[in-house]
Each structure stands twice: as C-alpha cells, then as structure tokens.
Coordinates of C-alpha atoms and ligand atoms in Angstrom, one line a residue:
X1440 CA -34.6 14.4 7.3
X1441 CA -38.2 15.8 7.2
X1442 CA -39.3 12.5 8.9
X1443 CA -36.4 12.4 11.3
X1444 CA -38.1 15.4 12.8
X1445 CA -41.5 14.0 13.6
X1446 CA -45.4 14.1 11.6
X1447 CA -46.0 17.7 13.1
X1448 CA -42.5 18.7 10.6
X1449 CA -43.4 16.9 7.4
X1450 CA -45.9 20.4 6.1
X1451 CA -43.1 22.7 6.9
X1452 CA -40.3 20.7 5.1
X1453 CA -42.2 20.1 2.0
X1454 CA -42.1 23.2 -0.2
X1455 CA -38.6 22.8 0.4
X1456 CA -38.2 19.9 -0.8
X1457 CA -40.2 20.7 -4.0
X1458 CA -38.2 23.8 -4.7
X1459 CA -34.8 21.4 -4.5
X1460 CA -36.6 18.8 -6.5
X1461 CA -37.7 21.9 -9.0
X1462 CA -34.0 23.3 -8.9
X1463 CA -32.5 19.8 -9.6
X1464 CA -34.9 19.4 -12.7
X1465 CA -34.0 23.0 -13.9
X1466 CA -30.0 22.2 -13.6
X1467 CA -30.2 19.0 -15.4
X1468 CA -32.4 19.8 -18.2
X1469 CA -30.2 23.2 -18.7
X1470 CA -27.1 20.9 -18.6
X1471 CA -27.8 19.0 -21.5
X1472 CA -26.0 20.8 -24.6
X1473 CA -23.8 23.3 -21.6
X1474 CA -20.9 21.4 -23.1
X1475 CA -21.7 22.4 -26.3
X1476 CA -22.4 26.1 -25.9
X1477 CA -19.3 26.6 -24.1
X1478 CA -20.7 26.9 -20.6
X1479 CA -18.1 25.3 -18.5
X1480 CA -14.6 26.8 -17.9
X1481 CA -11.7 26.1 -15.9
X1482 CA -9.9 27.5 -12.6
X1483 CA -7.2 26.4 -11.3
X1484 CA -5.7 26.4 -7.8
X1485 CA -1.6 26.5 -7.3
X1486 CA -0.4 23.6 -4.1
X1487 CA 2.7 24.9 -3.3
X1488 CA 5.5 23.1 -1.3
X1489 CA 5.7 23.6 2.4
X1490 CA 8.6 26.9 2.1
X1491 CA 5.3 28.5 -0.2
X1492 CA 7.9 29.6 -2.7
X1493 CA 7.5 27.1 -5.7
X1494 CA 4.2 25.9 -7.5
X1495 CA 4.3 21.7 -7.2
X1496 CA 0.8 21.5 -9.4
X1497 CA -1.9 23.2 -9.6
X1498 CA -5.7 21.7 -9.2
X1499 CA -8.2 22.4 -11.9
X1500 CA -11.6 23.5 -10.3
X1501 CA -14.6 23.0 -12.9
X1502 CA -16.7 26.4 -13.7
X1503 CA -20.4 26.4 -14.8
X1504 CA -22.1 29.7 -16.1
X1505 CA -25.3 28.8 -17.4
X1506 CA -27.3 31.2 -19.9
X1507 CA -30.3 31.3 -17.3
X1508 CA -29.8 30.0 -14.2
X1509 CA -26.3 31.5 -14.1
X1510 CA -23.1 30.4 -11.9
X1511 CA -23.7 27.2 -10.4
X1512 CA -21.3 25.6 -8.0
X1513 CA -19.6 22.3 -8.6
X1514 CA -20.9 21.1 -5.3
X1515 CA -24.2 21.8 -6.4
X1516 CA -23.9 20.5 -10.4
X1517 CA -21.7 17.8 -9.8
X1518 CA -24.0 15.4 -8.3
X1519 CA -26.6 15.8 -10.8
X1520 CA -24.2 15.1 -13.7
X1521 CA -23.3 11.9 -11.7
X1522 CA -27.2 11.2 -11.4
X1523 CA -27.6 11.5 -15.6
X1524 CA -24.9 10.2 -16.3
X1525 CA -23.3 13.9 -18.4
X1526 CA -20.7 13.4 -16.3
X1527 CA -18.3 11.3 -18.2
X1528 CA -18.7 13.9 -21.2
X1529 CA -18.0 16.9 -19.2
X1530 CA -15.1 15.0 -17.1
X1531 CA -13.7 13.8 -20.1
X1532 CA -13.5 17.6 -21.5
X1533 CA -11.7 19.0 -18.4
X1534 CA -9.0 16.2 -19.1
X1535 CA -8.6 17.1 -22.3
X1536 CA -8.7 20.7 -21.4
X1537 CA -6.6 20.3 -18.2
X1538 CA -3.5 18.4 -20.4
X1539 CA -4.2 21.4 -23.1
X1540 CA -3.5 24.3 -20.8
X1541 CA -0.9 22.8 -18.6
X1542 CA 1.1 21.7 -21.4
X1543 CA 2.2 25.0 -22.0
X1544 CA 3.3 25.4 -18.1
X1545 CA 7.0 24.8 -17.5
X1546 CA 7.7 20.8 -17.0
X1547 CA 8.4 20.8 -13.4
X1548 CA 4.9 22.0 -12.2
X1549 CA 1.6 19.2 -12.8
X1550 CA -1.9 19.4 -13.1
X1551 CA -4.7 17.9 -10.4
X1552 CA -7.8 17.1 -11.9
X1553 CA -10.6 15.6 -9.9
X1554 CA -12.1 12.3 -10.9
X1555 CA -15.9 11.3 -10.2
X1556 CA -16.2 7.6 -8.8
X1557 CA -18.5 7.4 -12.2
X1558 CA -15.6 8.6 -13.8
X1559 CA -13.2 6.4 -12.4
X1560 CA -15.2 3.1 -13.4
X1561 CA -16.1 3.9 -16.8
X1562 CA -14.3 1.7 -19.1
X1563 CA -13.0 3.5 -21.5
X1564 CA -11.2 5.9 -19.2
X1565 CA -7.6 4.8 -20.0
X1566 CA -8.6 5.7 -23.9
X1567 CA -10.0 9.9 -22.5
X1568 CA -6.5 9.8 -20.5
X1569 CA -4.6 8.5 -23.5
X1570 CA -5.8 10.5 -26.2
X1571 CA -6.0 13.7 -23.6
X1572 CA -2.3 13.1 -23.1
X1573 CA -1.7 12.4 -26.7
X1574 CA -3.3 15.2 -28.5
X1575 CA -1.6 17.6 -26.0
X1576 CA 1.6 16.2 -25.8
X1577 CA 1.8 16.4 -22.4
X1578 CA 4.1 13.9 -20.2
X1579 CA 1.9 11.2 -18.3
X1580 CA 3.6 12.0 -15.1
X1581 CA 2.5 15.7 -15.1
X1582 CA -1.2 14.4 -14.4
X1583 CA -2.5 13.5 -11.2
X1584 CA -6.1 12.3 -10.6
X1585 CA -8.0 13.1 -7.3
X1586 CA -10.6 10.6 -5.8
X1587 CA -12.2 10.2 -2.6
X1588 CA -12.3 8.3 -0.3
X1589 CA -15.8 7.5 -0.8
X1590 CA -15.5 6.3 -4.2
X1591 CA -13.2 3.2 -3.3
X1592 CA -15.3 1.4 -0.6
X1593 CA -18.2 1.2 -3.1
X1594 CA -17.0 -1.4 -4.9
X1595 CA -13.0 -1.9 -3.8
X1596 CA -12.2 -4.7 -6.7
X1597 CA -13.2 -2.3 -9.4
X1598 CA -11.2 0.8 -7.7
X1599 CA -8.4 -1.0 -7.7
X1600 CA -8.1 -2.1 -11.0
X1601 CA -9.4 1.5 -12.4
X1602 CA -6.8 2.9 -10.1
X1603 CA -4.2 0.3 -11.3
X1604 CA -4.9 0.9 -14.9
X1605 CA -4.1 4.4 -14.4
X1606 CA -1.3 3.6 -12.9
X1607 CA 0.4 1.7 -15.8
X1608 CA -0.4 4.9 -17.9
X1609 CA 2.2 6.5 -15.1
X1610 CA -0.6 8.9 -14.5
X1611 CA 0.0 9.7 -11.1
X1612 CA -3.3 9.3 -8.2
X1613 CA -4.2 11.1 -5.1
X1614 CA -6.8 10.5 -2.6
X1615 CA -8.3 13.4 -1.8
X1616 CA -10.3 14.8 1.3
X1617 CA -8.6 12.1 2.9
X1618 CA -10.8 11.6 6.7
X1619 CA -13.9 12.5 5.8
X1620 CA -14.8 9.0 4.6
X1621 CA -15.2 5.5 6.7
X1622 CA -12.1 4.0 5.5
X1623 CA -9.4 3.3 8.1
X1624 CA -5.9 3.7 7.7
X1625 CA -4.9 0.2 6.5
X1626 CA -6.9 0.9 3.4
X1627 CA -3.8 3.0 2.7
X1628 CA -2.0 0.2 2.1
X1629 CA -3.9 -1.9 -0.2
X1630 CA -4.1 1.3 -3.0
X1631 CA -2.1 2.6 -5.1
X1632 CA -2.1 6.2 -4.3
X1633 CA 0.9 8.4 -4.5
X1634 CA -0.1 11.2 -3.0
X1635 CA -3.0 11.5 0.3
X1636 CA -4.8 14.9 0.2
X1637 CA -5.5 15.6 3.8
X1638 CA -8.9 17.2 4.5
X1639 CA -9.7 21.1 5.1
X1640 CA -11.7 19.7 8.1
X1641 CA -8.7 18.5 10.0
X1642 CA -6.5 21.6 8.9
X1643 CA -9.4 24.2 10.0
X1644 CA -8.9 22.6 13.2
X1645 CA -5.3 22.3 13.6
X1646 CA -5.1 25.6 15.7
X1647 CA -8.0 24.8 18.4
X1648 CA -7.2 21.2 18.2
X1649 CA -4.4 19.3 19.7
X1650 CA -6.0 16.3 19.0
X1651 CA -6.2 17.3 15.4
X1652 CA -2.5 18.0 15.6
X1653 CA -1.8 15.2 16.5
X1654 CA -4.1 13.3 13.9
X1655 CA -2.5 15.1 11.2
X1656 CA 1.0 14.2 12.6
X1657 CA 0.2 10.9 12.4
X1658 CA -1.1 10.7 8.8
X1659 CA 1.6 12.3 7.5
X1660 CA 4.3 10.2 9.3
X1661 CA 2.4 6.8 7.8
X1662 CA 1.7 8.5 4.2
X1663 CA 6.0 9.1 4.4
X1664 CA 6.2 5.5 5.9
X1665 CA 4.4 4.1 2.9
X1666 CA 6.0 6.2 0.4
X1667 CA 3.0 8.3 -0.2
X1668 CA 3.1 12.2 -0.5
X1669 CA 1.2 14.6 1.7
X1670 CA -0.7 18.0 0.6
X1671 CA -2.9 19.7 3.1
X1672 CA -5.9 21.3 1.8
X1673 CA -7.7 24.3 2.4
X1674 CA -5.1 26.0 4.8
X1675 CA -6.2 29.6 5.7
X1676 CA -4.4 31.4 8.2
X1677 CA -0.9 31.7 9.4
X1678 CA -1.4 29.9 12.4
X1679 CA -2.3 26.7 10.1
X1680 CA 0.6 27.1 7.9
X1681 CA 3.1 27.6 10.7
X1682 CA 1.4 23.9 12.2
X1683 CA 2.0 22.3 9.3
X1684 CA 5.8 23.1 8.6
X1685 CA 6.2 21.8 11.9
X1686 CA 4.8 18.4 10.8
X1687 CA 5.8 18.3 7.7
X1688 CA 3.7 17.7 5.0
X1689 CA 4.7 18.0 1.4
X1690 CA 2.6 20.5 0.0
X1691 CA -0.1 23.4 0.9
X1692 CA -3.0 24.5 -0.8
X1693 CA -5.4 27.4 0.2
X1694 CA -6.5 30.5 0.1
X1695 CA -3.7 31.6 2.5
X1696 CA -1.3 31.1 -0.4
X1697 CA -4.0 31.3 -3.2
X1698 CA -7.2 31.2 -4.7
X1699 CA -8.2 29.0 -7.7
X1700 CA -7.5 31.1 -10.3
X1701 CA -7.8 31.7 -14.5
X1702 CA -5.7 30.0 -16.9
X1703 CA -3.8 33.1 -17.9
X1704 CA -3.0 34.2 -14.5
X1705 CA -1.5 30.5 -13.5
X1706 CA 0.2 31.1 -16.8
X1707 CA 1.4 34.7 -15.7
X1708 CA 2.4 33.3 -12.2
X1709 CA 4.7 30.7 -13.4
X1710 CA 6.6 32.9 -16.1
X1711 CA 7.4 35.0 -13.5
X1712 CA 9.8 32.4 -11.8
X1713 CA 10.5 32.7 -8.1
X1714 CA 6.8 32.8 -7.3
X1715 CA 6.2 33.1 -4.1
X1716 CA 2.9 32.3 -2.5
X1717 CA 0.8 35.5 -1.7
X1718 CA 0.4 34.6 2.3
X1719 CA -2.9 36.5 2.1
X1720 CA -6.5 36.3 0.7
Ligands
C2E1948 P1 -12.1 19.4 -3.8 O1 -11.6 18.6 -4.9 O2 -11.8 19.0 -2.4 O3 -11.6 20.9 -4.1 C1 -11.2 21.8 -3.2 C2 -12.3 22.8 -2.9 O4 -12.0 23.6 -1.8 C3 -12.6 23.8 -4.1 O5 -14.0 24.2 -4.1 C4 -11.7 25.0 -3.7 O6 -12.1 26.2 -4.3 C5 -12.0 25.0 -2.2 N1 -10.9 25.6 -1.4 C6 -9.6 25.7 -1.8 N2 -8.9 26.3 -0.8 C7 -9.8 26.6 0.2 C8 -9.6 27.3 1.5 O7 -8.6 27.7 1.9 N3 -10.8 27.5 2.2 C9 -12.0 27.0 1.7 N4 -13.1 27.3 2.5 N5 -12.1 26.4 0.5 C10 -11.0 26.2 -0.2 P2 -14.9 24.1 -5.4 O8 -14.1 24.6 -6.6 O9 -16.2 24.7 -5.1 O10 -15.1 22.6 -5.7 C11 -15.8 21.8 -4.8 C12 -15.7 20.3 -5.1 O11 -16.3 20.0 -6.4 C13 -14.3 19.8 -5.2 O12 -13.7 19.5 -4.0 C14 -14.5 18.6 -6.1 O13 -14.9 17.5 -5.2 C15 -15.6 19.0 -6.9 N6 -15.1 19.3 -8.3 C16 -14.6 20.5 -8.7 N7 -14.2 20.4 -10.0 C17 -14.5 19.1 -10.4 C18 -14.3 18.4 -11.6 O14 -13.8 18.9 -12.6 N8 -14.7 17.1 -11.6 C19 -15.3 16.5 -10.5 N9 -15.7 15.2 -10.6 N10 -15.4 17.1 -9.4 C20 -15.1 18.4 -9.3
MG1949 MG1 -9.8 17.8 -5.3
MG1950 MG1 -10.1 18.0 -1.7
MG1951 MG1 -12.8 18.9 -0.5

C-alpha cells in the first residue's frame, strides 16, 4: 500500500509499518505456551431460526487474554497463528472444548465452530474431530464446521476431499461469509456444504439496497434449490430482520437477537426453554 501511494509516501508509512511488524512479533512470541497457561476461552453466539424463538446452534467465537499485551481480537491473532503454524494446536482445543460444553446443551441445538483453511488441510483432522467427538460423547451431527470461501479456491482438490472426509464423519459443513470471496455460484454445486452462511455485508445493506435484496433473494432460493440451508449473519436492526422473513432464510444471527456470549449463560438460556431472542443490543 505505501508504494501504491507514490515515493513522496513511503517516510510517512514506515513507522507504521514497523510498529505492525513490532506488534506481530510481540503477539506471536506471547502466543507460544497461551494454550498452556489457559489464555484462550470461549464465547459463543446463539443463530436462531427465522420466528427468533428457538436456538438452532450456537457459534463458538475464540477469546484471547494475554498476561501482557491483554485482549486481542481473533481478527487480529488469528492470522498470525496461521503464519506459525499454533493454529492447529489452538483449533484443535476449541474442538475439543466446543464438543465438551455443548454436550451438556439439550440435543436439538448444535455447535458452529470455525475452521482455518490450515486447519481444514491438516491431515490428521478427521482423528481431532474423532476423538473431540469421542471423549465428549457428543453426536457427530451436532457439529458443524465453518470455512470460507477463500479457503476452497486455494487448492479446490484438497478442499474437497478435506470437506468430504468430514462429511463421512456426518459432521455437518457451512460456508461461511458466503460473497465476500471470488467464487461464483456454480462453485455451490461442486461442495459439499449443508449450510451457506450469508455475509454481514449483504445483510448491513439489505435496508438501503434493493439490489442487495434482491442478491440475497436469490442465494437463498438456489441454497433451498440445492438442498442447502441458509443463516444470515450479522443482522442488526429490525428493519434487517423484517427483510429477511420476507425472503426466507433459515436462520439469524446478530446482535439484534444476541451477542456471543459465555458458556454458562448459553447454558442458562437454553434451560430456560421457550427462549426467545432478545430483539435488542
Ligand atoms: P466469523 O466466523 O464470520 O464470525 C462472526 C463475527 O461477527 C464474530 O466476530 C462476531 O462476534 C461478529 N458478529 C456477530 N454478530 C454481529 C453483528 O450483528 N454485527 C457485527 N458488527 N458483528 C457481529 P469475532 O468473534 O471478532 O470473530 C471474527 C472472526 O475471527 C470470525 O468471523 C472468524 O473468521 C474468526 N474466528 C473466531 N473464532 C475462531 C476460531 O476459533 N477459529 C478460527 N479459525 N477462526 C475464528
Ligand atoms: Mg464463522
Ligand atoms: Mg461469518
Ligand atoms: Mg464474518
């Protein structure tokens, strides 16, 4: 970017680019042994279904609280675990953790937990799904796995058979901030995704936006056509909700309805029975 912007730039952009380099050094040398000391915790966020009176599954949102550099997001972290590779130890633990917690949820509501592309093509994936599933008791078809888009264009043979492999565990995949990538819609077709998680981007837009209206129409109608389920994410007003039990998607998720939450209060939530969505934030 800082040479997209011409010679006279390149002075003004590079003690920023220092400090990120700096802060990306900081994170990853703090995030070796974080697992260890108990650093990383779990939210989770309900998806309810379109009426915003039952829980369908709620998605688990990965926490980091380090001793010095404190809270650090997941959008931040995330990438540099990918980078050095800590991923697959820390993804593997909020499997394992995930199956753990929901399996004390009653058995009609699942768990969402998201899956890094690094993640998804490390072999011995099916063995962390298996023995999360195994050691918690907790039914295969209770866990769904989130990917992007992103993830499957890198390398399309390996995605597949990662995806297909967790398939035959019945674990159950979505694709997740479906539109922001550069896939078309045909890809759709060739994987084996059960559920399509439609980007906040199209829903933020939904009120201002006919054409997004009508993009979101449109997904939705193909997902049912090809037997896939719809969730909309990131749905924050009234307005947004009200658009999309008009075109009829599955599921909602947002703040609207709620906010990722701890264990004990999903826990608290769901004992209560008739939940109903809080239709606030
Ligand atoms: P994502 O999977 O698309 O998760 C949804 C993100 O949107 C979450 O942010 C959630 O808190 C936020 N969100 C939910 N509803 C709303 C809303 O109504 N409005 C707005 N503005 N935001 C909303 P979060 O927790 O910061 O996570 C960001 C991303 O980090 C996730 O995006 C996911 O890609 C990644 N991530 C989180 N946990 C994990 C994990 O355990 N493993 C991996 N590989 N990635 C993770
Ligand atoms: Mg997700
Ligand atoms: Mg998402
Ligand atoms: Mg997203």
């Amino acid at each position: 970017r800082a040479k997209d912007s011409g010679r006279g730039q390149m002075c003004f952009y590079e003690p920023l680019m220092d400090e990120k380099i700096e802060r990306g050094r900081d994170l990853a040398a703090e995030m070796q042994g974080a697992l260890e000391r108990g650093e990383f915790h779990l939210m989770f966020q309900p998806i309810f279904d379109l009426a915003g009176e039952r829980v369908l599954s709620c998605e688990t949102l990965l926490r980091w609280t380090n001793r010095r550099l404190g809270s650090v997001s997941p959008a931040e972290f995330i990438p540099i675990a990918e980078d050095n590779g800590l991923i697959v130890g820390i993804g593997g633990w909020v499997i394992r953790e995930a199956c753990r917690i929901a399996s004390e949820w009653p058995a009609d509501v699942k768990i969402a937990v998201n899956l890094s592309p690094i993640q998804l093509r490390s072999t011995n994936l099916p063995m962390v799904i298996m023995s999360a599933l195994a050691s918690s008791g907790f039914a295969a078809d209770r866990l769904e796995l989130e990917v992007t888009e992103s993830v499957l264009l890198d390398d399309i043979e390996a995605s597949l058979a990662a995806l297909d492999a967790i398939n035959r565990l019945h674990v159950r995949t979505t694709l997740d901030d479906f539109g922001t990538g550069y896939s078309s819609l045909s890809y759709l077709t060739k994987f084996p995704f059960q559920t399509l998680k439609i980007d906040r981007s199209f829903i933020t837009d939904l009120e201002q936006s006919p054409a997004s209206v009508a993009i979101v129409q449109t997904v939705i109608d193909l997902a049912a056509k090809l037997g896939m389920r719809t969730v909309a994410e990131g749905v924050e007003t009234q307005a947004q909700l009200d658009q999309l039990r008009r075109t009829r998607c599955d599921a909602v998720q947002g703040f609207l309805l709620a906010h990722p939450m701890p264990a004990s209060m999903v826990a608290a939530m769901l004992a209560d029975g008739g939940i109903k969505a809080q239709q606030r934030s």
